JSON list of C-alpha atoms in Angstrom, two decimals:
[
{"chain": "A", "resi": 1, "resn": "GLN", "atom": "CA", "xyz": [14.56, -7.82, -11.10]},
{"chain": "A", "resi": 2, "resn": "VAL", "atom": "CA", "xyz": [15.95, -5.93, -8.13]},
{"chain": "A", "resi": 3, "resn": "GLN", "atom": "CA", "xyz": [18.49, -7.96, -6.16]},
{"chain": "A", "resi": 4, "resn": "LEU", "atom": "CA", "xyz": [20.76, -7.13, -3.27]},
{"chain": "A", "resi": 5, "resn": "LEU", "atom": "CA", "xyz": [23.42, -9.77, -2.67]},
{"chain": "A", "resi": 6, "resn": "GLN", "atom": "CA", "xyz": [25.31, -9.53, 0.61]},
{"chain": "A", "resi": 7, "resn": "SER", "atom": "CA", "xyz": [28.64, -11.01, 1.62]},
{"chain": "A", "resi": 8, "resn": "GLY", "atom": "CA", "xyz": [28.82, -14.19, 3.66]},
{"chain": "A", "resi": 9, "resn": "PRO", "atom": "CA", "xyz": [28.86, -14.71, 7.42]},
{"chain": "A", "resi": 10, "resn": "ASP", "atom": "CA", "xyz": [31.78, -13.50, 9.49]},
{"chain": "A", "resi": 11, "resn": "LEU", "atom": "CA", "xyz": [33.32, -14.68, 12.75]},
{"chain": "A", "resi": 12, "resn": "VAL", "atom": "CA", "xyz": [35.51, -11.91, 14.13]},
{"chain": "A", "resi": 13, "resn": "ARG", "atom": "CA", "xyz": [37.44, -11.19, 17.30]},
{"chain": "A", "resi": 14, "resn": "PRO", "atom": "CA", "xyz": [36.46, -8.48, 19.80]},
{"chain": "A", "resi": 15, "resn": "GLY", "atom": "CA", "xyz": [38.12, -5.16, 19.16]},
{"chain": "A", "resi": 16, "resn": "THR", "atom": "CA", "xyz": [38.57, -5.73, 15.43]},
{"chain": "A", "resi": 17, "resn": "SER", "atom": "CA", "xyz": [36.59, -4.47, 12.44]},
{"chain": "A", "resi": 18, "resn": "VAL", "atom": "CA", "xyz": [34.45, -6.11, 9.78]},
{"chain": "A", "resi": 19, "resn": "LYS", "atom": "CA", "xyz": [33.33, -4.90, 6.37]},
{"chain": "A", "resi": 20, "resn": "ILE", "atom": "CA", "xyz": [30.10, -6.17, 4.84]},
{"chain": "A", "resi": 21, "resn": "SER", "atom": "CA", "xyz": [29.23, -5.75, 1.18]},
{"chain": "A", "resi": 22, "resn": "CYS", "atom": "CA", "xyz": [25.92, -5.44, -0.63]},
{"chain": "A", "resi": 23, "resn": "LYS", "atom": "CA", "xyz": [25.96, -5.78, -4.43]},
{"chain": "A", "resi": 24, "resn": "ALA", "atom": "CA", "xyz": [22.96, -4.30, -6.20]},
{"chain": "A", "resi": 25, "resn": "SER", "atom": "CA", "xyz": [21.52, -5.30, -9.55]},
{"chain": "A", "resi": 26, "resn": "GLY", "atom": "CA", "xyz": [18.34, -4.79, -11.52]},
{"chain": "A", "resi": 27, "resn": "TYR", "atom": "CA", "xyz": [17.99, -1.04, -10.92]},
{"chain": "A", "resi": 28, "resn": "ALA", "atom": "CA", "xyz": [19.88, 2.25, -11.19]},
{"chain": "A", "resi": 29, "resn": "PHE", "atom": "CA", "xyz": [22.20, 1.98, -8.18]},
{"chain": "A", "resi": 30, "resn": "THR", "atom": "CA", "xyz": [23.03, 5.68, -8.06]},
{"chain": "A", "resi": 31, "resn": "ASN", "atom": "CA", "xyz": [19.39, 6.79, -7.96]},
{"chain": "A", "resi": 32, "resn": "TYR", "atom": "CA", "xyz": [18.28, 5.21, -4.68]},
{"chain": "A", "resi": 33, "resn": "TRP", "atom": "CA", "xyz": [19.30, 5.48, -1.04]},
{"chain": "A", "resi": 34, "resn": "LEU", "atom": "CA", "xyz": [20.70, 2.24, 0.35]},
{"chain": "A", "resi": 35, "resn": "GLY", "atom": "CA", "xyz": [20.08, 1.56, 4.01]},
{"chain": "A", "resi": 36, "resn": "TRP", "atom": "CA", "xyz": [21.54, -0.80, 6.60]},
{"chain": "A", "resi": 37, "resn": "ILE", "atom": "CA", "xyz": [19.60, -2.49, 9.39]},
{"chain": "A", "resi": 38, "resn": "LYS", "atom": "CA", "xyz": [20.68, -4.51, 12.42]},
{"chain": "A", "resi": 39, "resn": "GLN", "atom": "CA", "xyz": [18.65, -7.39, 13.80]},
{"chain": "A", "resi": 40, "resn": "ARG", "atom": "CA", "xyz": [19.31, -9.19, 17.05]},
{"chain": "A", "resi": 41, "resn": "PRO", "atom": "CA", "xyz": [17.01, -11.64, 18.82]},
{"chain": "A", "resi": 42, "resn": "GLY", "atom": "CA", "xyz": [15.13, -9.79, 21.52]},
{"chain": "A", "resi": 43, "resn": "HIS", "atom": "CA", "xyz": [16.21, -6.38, 20.20]},
{"chain": "A", "resi": 44, "resn": "GLY", "atom": "CA", "xyz": [14.13, -6.10, 17.06]},
{"chain": "A", "resi": 45, "resn": "LEU", "atom": "CA", "xyz": [15.24, -4.17, 14.00]},
{"chain": "A", "resi": 46, "resn": "GLU", "atom": "CA", "xyz": [17.40, -1.05, 14.19]},
{"chain": "A", "resi": 47, "resn": "TRP", "atom": "CA", "xyz": [18.11, 1.34, 11.34]},
{"chain": "A", "resi": 48, "resn": "ILE", "atom": "CA", "xyz": [21.84, 2.08, 11.23]},
{"chain": "A", "resi": 49, "resn": "GLY", "atom": "CA", "xyz": [21.93, 4.64, 8.44]},
{"chain": "A", "resi": 50, "resn": "ASP", "atom": "CA", "xyz": [21.79, 5.05, 4.71]},
{"chain": "A", "resi": 51, "resn": "THR", "atom": "CA", "xyz": [23.87, 6.31, 1.84]},
{"chain": "A", "resi": 52, "resn": "TYR", "atom": "CA", "xyz": [23.08, 7.80, -1.56]},
{"chain": "A", "resi": 53, "resn": "PRO", "atom": "CA", "xyz": [25.57, 6.32, -4.03]},
{"chain": "A", "resi": 54, "resn": "GLY", "atom": "CA", "xyz": [24.94, 9.05, -6.59]},
{"chain": "A", "resi": 55, "resn": "SER", "atom": "CA", "xyz": [26.36, 11.76, -4.33]},
{"chain": "A", "resi": 56, "resn": "GLY", "atom": "CA", "xyz": [27.99, 9.94, -1.46]},
{"chain": "A", "resi": 57, "resn": "ASN", "atom": "CA", "xyz": [25.66, 11.61, 1.05]},
{"chain": "A", "resi": 58, "resn": "THR", "atom": "CA", "xyz": [25.17, 9.58, 4.18]},
{"chain": "A", "resi": 59, "resn": "TYR", "atom": "CA", "xyz": [22.91, 9.74, 7.24]},
{"chain": "A", "resi": 60, "resn": "TYR", "atom": "CA", "xyz": [23.58, 7.86, 10.44]},
{"chain": "A", "resi": 61, "resn": "ASN", "atom": "CA", "xyz": [21.45, 6.92, 13.39]},
{"chain": "A", "resi": 62, "resn": "GLU", "atom": "CA", "xyz": [23.16, 8.74, 16.30]},
{"chain": "A", "resi": 63, "resn": "LYS", "atom": "CA", "xyz": [23.40, 5.42, 18.09]},
{"chain": "A", "resi": 64, "resn": "PHE", "atom": "CA", "xyz": [25.71, 4.04, 15.39]},
{"chain": "A", "resi": 65, "resn": "LYS", "atom": "CA", "xyz": [27.91, 7.06, 14.78]},
{"chain": "A", "resi": 66, "resn": "GLY", "atom": "CA", "xyz": [31.49, 6.00, 15.39]},
{"chain": "A", "resi": 67, "resn": "LYS", "atom": "CA", "xyz": [30.50, 2.36, 15.06]},
{"chain": "A", "resi": 68, "resn": "ALA", "atom": "CA", "xyz": [29.40, 2.12, 11.42]},
{"chain": "A", "resi": 69, "resn": "THR", "atom": "CA", "xyz": [30.88, 3.66, 8.29]},
{"chain": "A", "resi": 70, "resn": "LEU", "atom": "CA", "xyz": [28.83, 3.49, 5.10]},
{"chain": "A", "resi": 71, "resn": "THR", "atom": "CA", "xyz": [30.35, 3.78, 1.65]},
{"chain": "A", "resi": 72, "resn": "ALA", "atom": "CA", "xyz": [29.44, 2.87, -1.92]},
{"chain": "A", "resi": 73, "resn": "ASP", "atom": "CA", "xyz": [31.34, 2.06, -5.11]},
{"chain": "A", "resi": 74, "resn": "LYS", "atom": "CA", "xyz": [29.43, 3.22, -8.18]},
{"chain": "A", "resi": 75, "resn": "SER", "atom": "CA", "xyz": [31.67, 1.29, -10.56]},
{"chain": "A", "resi": 76, "resn": "SER", "atom": "CA", "xyz": [30.64, -2.05, -9.06]},
{"chain": "A", "resi": 77, "resn": "SER", "atom": "CA", "xyz": [27.18, -1.08, -7.78]},
{"chain": "A", "resi": 78, "resn": "THR", "atom": "CA", "xyz": [28.24, -2.23, -4.34]},
{"chain": "A", "resi": 79, "resn": "ALA", "atom": "CA", "xyz": [27.59, -0.66, -0.96]},
{"chain": "A", "resi": 80, "resn": "PHE", "atom": "CA", "xyz": [29.70, -1.35, 2.07]},
{"chain": "A", "resi": 81, "resn": "MET", "atom": "CA", "xyz": [29.31, -1.08, 5.83]},
{"chain": "A", "resi": 82, "resn": "GLN", "atom": "CA", "xyz": [32.32, -1.22, 8.10]},
{"chain": "A", "resi": 83, "resn": "LEU", "atom": "CA", "xyz": [31.78, -1.89, 11.79]},
{"chain": "A", "resi": 84, "resn": "SER", "atom": "CA", "xyz": [34.65, -1.04, 14.11]},
{"chain": "A", "resi": 85, "resn": "SER", "atom": "CA", "xyz": [35.76, -1.83, 17.67]},
{"chain": "A", "resi": 86, "resn": "LEU", "atom": "CA", "xyz": [33.52, -4.85, 17.71]},
{"chain": "A", "resi": 87, "resn": "THR", "atom": "CA", "xyz": [32.00, -6.22, 20.91]},
{"chain": "A", "resi": 88, "resn": "SER", "atom": "CA", "xyz": [29.52, -8.98, 21.64]},
{"chain": "A", "resi": 89, "resn": "GLU", "atom": "CA", "xyz": [26.76, -6.35, 21.32]},
{"chain": "A", "resi": 90, "resn": "ASP", "atom": "CA", "xyz": [27.60, -6.17, 17.61]},
{"chain": "A", "resi": 91, "resn": "SER", "atom": "CA", "xyz": [26.84, -9.86, 17.04]},
{"chain": "A", "resi": 92, "resn": "ALA", "atom": "CA", "xyz": [23.76, -9.72, 14.84]},
{"chain": "A", "resi": 93, "resn": "VAL", "atom": "CA", "xyz": [22.37, -10.19, 11.37]},
{"chain": "A", "resi": 94, "resn": "TYR", "atom": "CA", "xyz": [22.87, -7.11, 9.21]},
{"chain": "A", "resi": 95, "resn": "PHE", "atom": "CA", "xyz": [20.70, -6.32, 6.23]},
{"chain": "A", "resi": 96, "resn": "CYS", "atom": "CA", "xyz": [21.05, -3.86, 3.41]},
{"chain": "A", "resi": 97, "resn": "ALA", "atom": "CA", "xyz": [17.84, -2.54, 1.86]},
{"chain": "A", "resi": 98, "resn": "ARG", "atom": "CA", "xyz": [16.97, -0.25, -1.02]},
{"chain": "A", "resi": 99, "resn": "MET", "atom": "CA", "xyz": [15.14, 2.87, 0.09]},
{"chain": "A", "resi": 100, "resn": "SER", "atom": "CA", "xyz": [12.49, 4.42, -2.11]},
{"chain": "A", "resi": 101, "resn": "HIS", "atom": "CA", "xyz": [9.62, 6.84, -1.54]},
{"chain": "A", "resi": 102, "resn": "TYR", "atom": "CA", "xyz": [7.75, 3.75, -0.45]},
{"chain": "A", "resi": 103, "resn": "GLY", "atom": "CA", "xyz": [10.16, 2.80, 2.30]},
{"chain": "A", "resi": 104, "resn": "MET", "atom": "CA", "xyz": [12.69, -0.02, 2.29]},
{"chain": "A", "resi": 105, "resn": "ASP", "atom": "CA", "xyz": [11.29, -2.08, -0.54]},
{"chain": "A", "resi": 106, "resn": "TYR", "atom": "CA", "xyz": [13.97, -4.65, -1.38]},
{"chain": "A", "resi": 107, "resn": "TRP", "atom": "CA", "xyz": [16.26, -6.31, 1.15]},
{"chain": "A", "resi": 108, "resn": "GLY", "atom": "CA", "xyz": [19.44, -8.32, 0.94]},
{"chain": "A", "resi": 109, "resn": "GLN", "atom": "CA", "xyz": [19.53, -11.83, 2.35]},
{"chain": "A", "resi": 110, "resn": "GLY", "atom": "CA", "xyz": [21.34, -10.71, 5.50]},
{"chain": "A", "resi": 111, "resn": "THR", "atom": "CA", "xyz": [24.89, -11.18, 6.79]},
{"chain": "A", "resi": 112, "resn": "SER", "atom": "CA", "xyz": [25.50, -12.82, 10.15]},
{"chain": "A", "resi": 113, "resn": "VAL", "atom": "CA", "xyz": [28.33, -11.32, 12.19]},
{"chain": "A", "resi": 114, "resn": "THR", "atom": "CA", "xyz": [29.50, -13.18, 15.28]},
{"chain": "A", "resi": 115, "resn": "VAL", "atom": "CA", "xyz": [31.95, -11.47, 17.61]},
{"chain": "A", "resi": 116, "resn": "SER", "atom": "CA", "xyz": [33.81, -14.00, 19.70]},
{"chain": "A", "resi": 117, "resn": "SER", "atom": "CA", "xyz": [37.31, -14.70, 20.90]},
{"chain": "B", "resi": 1, "resn": "ASP", "atom": "CA", "xyz": [13.25, 9.48, 17.97]},
{"chain": "B", "resi": 2, "resn": "ILE", "atom": "CA", "xyz": [9.81, 8.29, 16.93]},
{"chain": "B", "resi": 3, "resn": "VAL", "atom": "CA", "xyz": [8.77, 5.17, 18.82]},
{"chain": "B", "resi": 4, "resn": "MET", "atom": "CA", "xyz": [6.64, 2.64, 16.96]},
{"chain": "B", "resi": 5, "resn": "THR", "atom": "CA", "xyz": [4.72, 0.48, 19.41]},
{"chain": "B", "resi": 6, "resn": "GLN", "atom": "CA", "xyz": [3.28, -2.90, 18.53]},
{"chain": "B", "resi": 7, "resn": "SER", "atom": "CA", "xyz": [1.60, -3.77, 21.78]},
{"chain": "B", "resi": 8, "resn": "GLN", "atom": "CA", "xyz": [0.77, -7.35, 20.81]},
{"chain": "B", "resi": 9, "resn": "LYS", "atom": "CA", "xyz": [3.98, -9.37, 20.85]},
{"chain": "B", "resi": 10, "resn": "PHE", "atom": "CA", "xyz": [2.10, -12.58, 20.04]},
{"chain": "B", "resi": 11, "resn": "MET", "atom": "CA", "xyz": [-1.23, -13.27, 18.38]},
{"chain": "B", "resi": 12, "resn": "SER", "atom": "CA", "xyz": [-2.93, -16.64, 18.03]},
{"chain": "B", "resi": 13, "resn": "THR", "atom": "CA", "xyz": [-5.10, -17.41, 15.07]},
{"chain": "B", "resi": 14, "resn": "SER", "atom": "CA", "xyz": [-6.64, -20.22, 13.04]},
{"chain": "B", "resi": 15, "resn": "VAL", "atom": "CA", "xyz": [-6.78, -20.81, 9.30]},
{"chain": "B", "resi": 16, "resn": "GLY", "atom": "CA", "xyz": [-9.61, -18.75, 7.87]},
{"chain": "B", "resi": 17, "resn": "ASP", "atom": "CA", "xyz": [-9.64, -16.19, 10.67]},
{"chain": "B", "resi": 18, "resn": "ARG", "atom": "CA", "xyz": [-9.30, -12.44, 10.34]},
{"chain": "B", "resi": 19, "resn": "VAL", "atom": "CA", "xyz": [-6.59, -10.80, 12.42]},
{"chain": "B", "resi": 20, "resn": "SER", "atom": "CA", "xyz": [-5.57, -7.19, 12.94]},
{"chain": "B", "resi": 21, "resn": "ILE", "atom": "CA", "xyz": [-2.06, -6.17, 13.98]},
{"chain": "B", "resi": 22, "resn": "THR", "atom": "CA", "xyz": [-1.64, -2.64, 15.26]},
{"chain": "B", "resi": 23, "resn": "CYS", "atom": "CA", "xyz": [1.21, -0.16, 15.35]},
{"chain": "B", "resi": 24, "resn": "LYS", "atom": "CA", "xyz": [1.14, 3.18, 17.16]},
{"chain": "B", "resi": 25, "resn": "ALA", "atom": "CA", "xyz": [3.58, 5.99, 16.45]},
{"chain": "B", "resi": 26, "resn": "SER", "atom": "CA", "xyz": [4.70, 8.39, 19.20]},
{"chain": "B", "resi": 27, "resn": "GLN", "atom": "CA", "xyz": [4.42, 11.30, 16.73]},
{"chain": "B", "resi": 28, "resn": "ASN", "atom": "CA", "xyz": [2.55, 12.03, 13.53]},
{"chain": "B", "resi": 29, "resn": "VAL", "atom": "CA", "xyz": [4.25, 10.12, 10.71]},
{"chain": "B", "resi": 30, "resn": "ARG", "atom": "CA", "xyz": [1.60, 10.97, 8.07]},
{"chain": "B", "resi": 31, "resn": "SER", "atom": "CA", "xyz": [1.31, 7.82, 5.92]},
{"chain": "B", "resi": 32, "resn": "ALA", "atom": "CA", "xyz": [5.01, 6.98, 5.86]},
{"chain": "B", "resi": 33, "resn": "VAL", "atom": "CA", "xyz": [4.56, 3.46, 7.21]},
{"chain": "B", "resi": 34, "resn": "VAL", "atom": "CA", "xyz": [5.55, 0.12, 5.75]},
{"chain": "B", "resi": 35, "resn": "TRP", "atom": "CA", "xyz": [4.43, -3.29, 6.97]},
{"chain": "B", "resi": 36, "resn": "TYR", "atom": "CA", "xyz": [6.79, -6.26, 6.65]},
{"chain": "B", "resi": 37, "resn": "GLN", "atom": "CA", "xyz": [6.49, -9.99, 7.00]},
{"chain": "B", "resi": 38, "resn": "GLN", "atom": "CA", "xyz": [9.48, -12.00, 8.15]},
{"chain": "B", "resi": 39, "resn": "LYS", "atom": "CA", "xyz": [9.79, -15.76, 8.31]},
{"chain": "B", "resi": 40, "resn": "PRO", "atom": "CA", "xyz": [12.60, -17.58, 10.15]},
{"chain": "B", "resi": 41, "resn": "GLY", "atom": "CA", "xyz": [15.93, -17.33, 8.37]},
{"chain": "B", "resi": 42, "resn": "GLN", "atom": "CA", "xyz": [14.61, -14.90, 5.77]},
{"chain": "B", "resi": 43, "resn": "SER", "atom": "CA", "xyz": [14.85, -11.18, 5.25]},
{"chain": "B", "resi": 44, "resn": "PRO", "atom": "CA", "xyz": [11.78, -8.99, 5.77]},
{"chain": "B", "resi": 45, "resn": "LYS", "atom": "CA", "xyz": [9.37, -8.82, 2.87]},
{"chain": "B", "resi": 46, "resn": "ALA", "atom": "CA", "xyz": [7.48, -5.58, 2.25]},
{"chain": "B", "resi": 47, "resn": "LEU", "atom": "CA", "xyz": [3.72, -6.12, 2.20]},
{"chain": "B", "resi": 48, "resn": "ILE", "atom": "CA", "xyz": [2.16, -2.66, 2.48]},
{"chain": "B", "resi": 49, "resn": "TYR", "atom": "CA", "xyz": [3.70, 0.75, 1.69]},
{"chain": "B", "resi": 50, "resn": "LEU", "atom": "CA", "xyz": [2.47, 4.26, 2.48]},
{"chain": "B", "resi": 51, "resn": "ALA", "atom": "CA", "xyz": [0.21, 2.69, 5.10]},
{"chain": "B", "resi": 52, "resn": "SER", "atom": "CA", "xyz": [-2.40, 1.26, 2.77]},
{"chain": "B", "resi": 53, "resn": "ASN", "atom": "CA", "xyz": [-0.88, 0.27, -0.57]},
{"chain": "B", "resi": 54, "resn": "ARG", "atom": "CA", "xyz": [-0.21, -3.36, -1.35]},
{"chain": "B", "resi": 55, "resn": "HIS", "atom": "CA", "xyz": [3.15, -4.20, -2.93]},
{"chain": "B", "resi": 56, "resn": "THR", "atom": "CA", "xyz": [3.10, -6.08, -6.22]},
{"chain": "B", "resi": 57, "resn": "GLY", "atom": "CA", "xyz": [2.37, -9.75, -5.75]},
{"chain": "B", "resi": 58, "resn": "VAL", "atom": "CA", "xyz": [1.03, -9.45, -2.20]},
{"chain": "B", "resi": 59, "resn": "PRO", "atom": "CA", "xyz": [-2.25, -11.32, -1.79]},
{"chain": "B", "resi": 60, "resn": "ASP", "atom": "CA", "xyz": [-5.28, -9.11, -1.38]},
{"chain": "B", "resi": 61, "resn": "ARG", "atom": "CA", "xyz": [-6.05, -10.71, 1.98]},
{"chain": "B", "resi": 62, "resn": "PHE", "atom": "CA", "xyz": [-3.44, -8.29, 3.36]},
{"chain": "B", "resi": 63, "resn": "THR", "atom": "CA", "xyz": [-4.81, -4.80, 3.96]},
{"chain": "B", "resi": 64, "resn": "GLY", "atom": "CA", "xyz": [-3.23, -1.77, 5.58]},
{"chain": "B", "resi": 65, "resn": "SER", "atom": "CA", "xyz": [-5.01, 1.22, 7.06]},
{"chain": "B", "resi": 66, "resn": "GLY", "atom": "CA", "xyz": [-4.37, 4.29, 9.16]},
{"chain": "B", "resi": 67, "resn": "SER", "atom": "CA", "xyz": [-2.52, 7.58, 9.09]},
{"chain": "B", "resi": 68, "resn": "GLY", "atom": "CA", "xyz": [-0.97, 9.95, 11.58]},
{"chain": "B", "resi": 69, "resn": "THR", "atom": "CA", "xyz": [-0.22, 7.82, 14.62]},
{"chain": "B", "resi": 70, "resn": "ASP", "atom": "CA", "xyz": [-2.39, 4.71, 14.38]},
{"chain": "B", "resi": 71, "resn": "PHE", "atom": "CA", "xyz": [-1.89, 1.97, 11.84]},
{"chain": "B", "resi": 72, "resn": "THR", "atom": "CA", "xyz": [-3.34, -1.48, 11.29]},
{"chain": "B", "resi": 73, "resn": "LEU", "atom": "CA", "xyz": [-2.41, -4.47, 9.20]},
{"chain": "B", "resi": 74, "resn": "THR", "atom": "CA", "xyz": [-5.38, -6.79, 8.67]},
{"chain": "B", "resi": 75, "resn": "ILE", "atom": "CA", "xyz": [-5.05, -10.31, 7.35]},
{"chain": "B", "resi": 76, "resn": "SER", "atom": "CA", "xyz": [-8.34, -11.77, 6.19]},
{"chain": "B", "resi": 77, "resn": "ASN", "atom": "CA", "xyz": [-8.81, -15.51, 5.71]},
{"chain": "B", "resi": 78, "resn": "VAL", "atom": "CA", "xyz": [-5.46, -16.33, 7.36]},
{"chain": "B", "resi": 79, "resn": "GLN", "atom": "CA", "xyz": [-3.50, -19.08, 5.65]},
{"chain": "B", "resi": 80, "resn": "SER", "atom": "CA", "xyz": [-0.89, -21.34, 7.22]},
{"chain": "B", "resi": 81, "resn": "GLU", "atom": "CA", "xyz": [1.84, -19.62, 5.20]},
{"chain": "B", "resi": 82, "resn": "ASP", "atom": "CA", "xyz": [0.97, -16.33, 6.94]},
{"chain": "B", "resi": 83, "resn": "LEU", "atom": "CA", "xyz": [2.45, -17.54, 10.23]},
{"chain": "B", "resi": 84, "resn": "ALA", "atom": "CA", "xyz": [5.40, -15.20, 10.63]},
{"chain": "B", "resi": 85, "resn": "ASP", "atom": "CA", "xyz": [6.64, -12.07, 12.37]},
{"chain": "B", "resi": 86, "resn": "TYR", "atom": "CA", "xyz": [5.16, -8.76, 11.30]},
{"chain": "B", "resi": 87, "resn": "PHE", "atom": "CA", "xyz": [6.87, -5.37, 11.72]},
{"chain": "B", "resi": 88, "resn": "CYS", "atom": "CA", "xyz": [5.95, -1.80, 11.01]},
{"chain": "B", "resi": 89, "resn": "LEU", "atom": "CA", "xyz": [8.47, 0.84, 9.93]},
{"chain": "B", "resi": 90, "resn": "GLN", "atom": "CA", "xyz": [8.16, 4.63, 9.92]},
{"chain": "B", "resi": 91, "resn": "HIS", "atom": "CA", "xyz": [10.23, 6.48, 7.33]},
{"chain": "B", "resi": 92, "resn": "TRP", "atom": "CA", "xyz": [8.84, 9.97, 7.93]},
{"chain": "B", "resi": 93, "resn": "ASN", "atom": "CA", "xyz": [11.72, 11.16, 10.08]},
{"chain": "B", "resi": 94, "resn": "TYR", "atom": "CA", "xyz": [15.31, 10.17, 10.70]},
{"chain": "B", "resi": 95, "resn": "PRO", "atom": "CA", "xyz": [16.18, 7.93, 12.42]},
{"chain": "B", "resi": 96, "resn": "TYR", "atom": "CA", "xyz": [13.81, 5.50, 10.78]},
{"chain": "B", "resi": 97, "resn": "THR", "atom": "CA", "xyz": [12.34, 3.24, 13.43]},
{"chain": "B", "resi": 98, "resn": "PHE", "atom": "CA", "xyz": [10.66, -0.14, 13.54]},
{"chain": "B", "resi": 99, "resn": "GLY", "atom": "CA", "xyz": [7.96, -1.58, 15.75]},
{"chain": "B", "resi": 100, "resn": "GLY", "atom": "CA", "xyz": [9.00, -4.39, 18.06]},
{"chain": "B", "resi": 101, "resn": "GLY", "atom": "CA", "xyz": [7.16, -6.99, 16.00]},
{"chain": "B", "resi": 102, "resn": "THR", "atom": "CA", "xyz": [4.12, -9.23, 16.36]},
{"chain": "B", "resi": 103, "resn": "LYS", "atom": "CA", "xyz": [4.46, -12.98, 16.03]},
{"chain": "B", "resi": 104, "resn": "LEU", "atom": "CA", "xyz": [1.45, -14.62, 14.42]},
{"chain": "B", "resi": 105, "resn": "GLU", "atom": "CA", "xyz": [1.00, -18.16, 15.73]},
{"chain": "B", "resi": 106, "resn": "MET", "atom": "CA", "xyz": [-1.47, -20.94, 15.21]},
{"chain": "B", "resi": 107, "resn": "LYS", "atom": "CA", "xyz": [-3.96, -21.68, 17.99]}
]
């Protein structure tokens, strides 16, 4: 069965970076786009961008350009999102999700990032 | 960007009721809409894809309808386990955008 297993919660200092991982199993990793979504209380869900592991192609929401960098490692079927220059506005739960013709059909369990000094 | 508007932030219901949650797109998104259910501490679960198709394993009391700009998720015979947040997503155009969510509560 399709599974997306994300890395654990992170507590990070303002101004630093964090890298979240999303390990895929149960499907052909290189054949599907893999998206990232941010969720904060009171701010709903925001699509950050997605990457196609088969080619390395990536699309970003303009709002997150310069903030998020999406990569993927085909050898380990793992996607990564690095968030840089962190502020309190980046404190959120981040999800990865497989993207098919039917939308984001399978989601990871979420990774909580807390930015605090 | 396409704005997806769920005008009802909260809806109250009772077990056995029928409720309809709406989502309006600011532009034509054809049928590229997904409905999700999210419970506290969990990731969103896809219920309906391409506006009106039920995902595998989703009870048939969940029905999606609409195309273009107006979409509806209807839950018939509401059960207690249906109390959750519901979101719509458009994936017709980048950037993909979500509705603000509707919280289904018990009366």
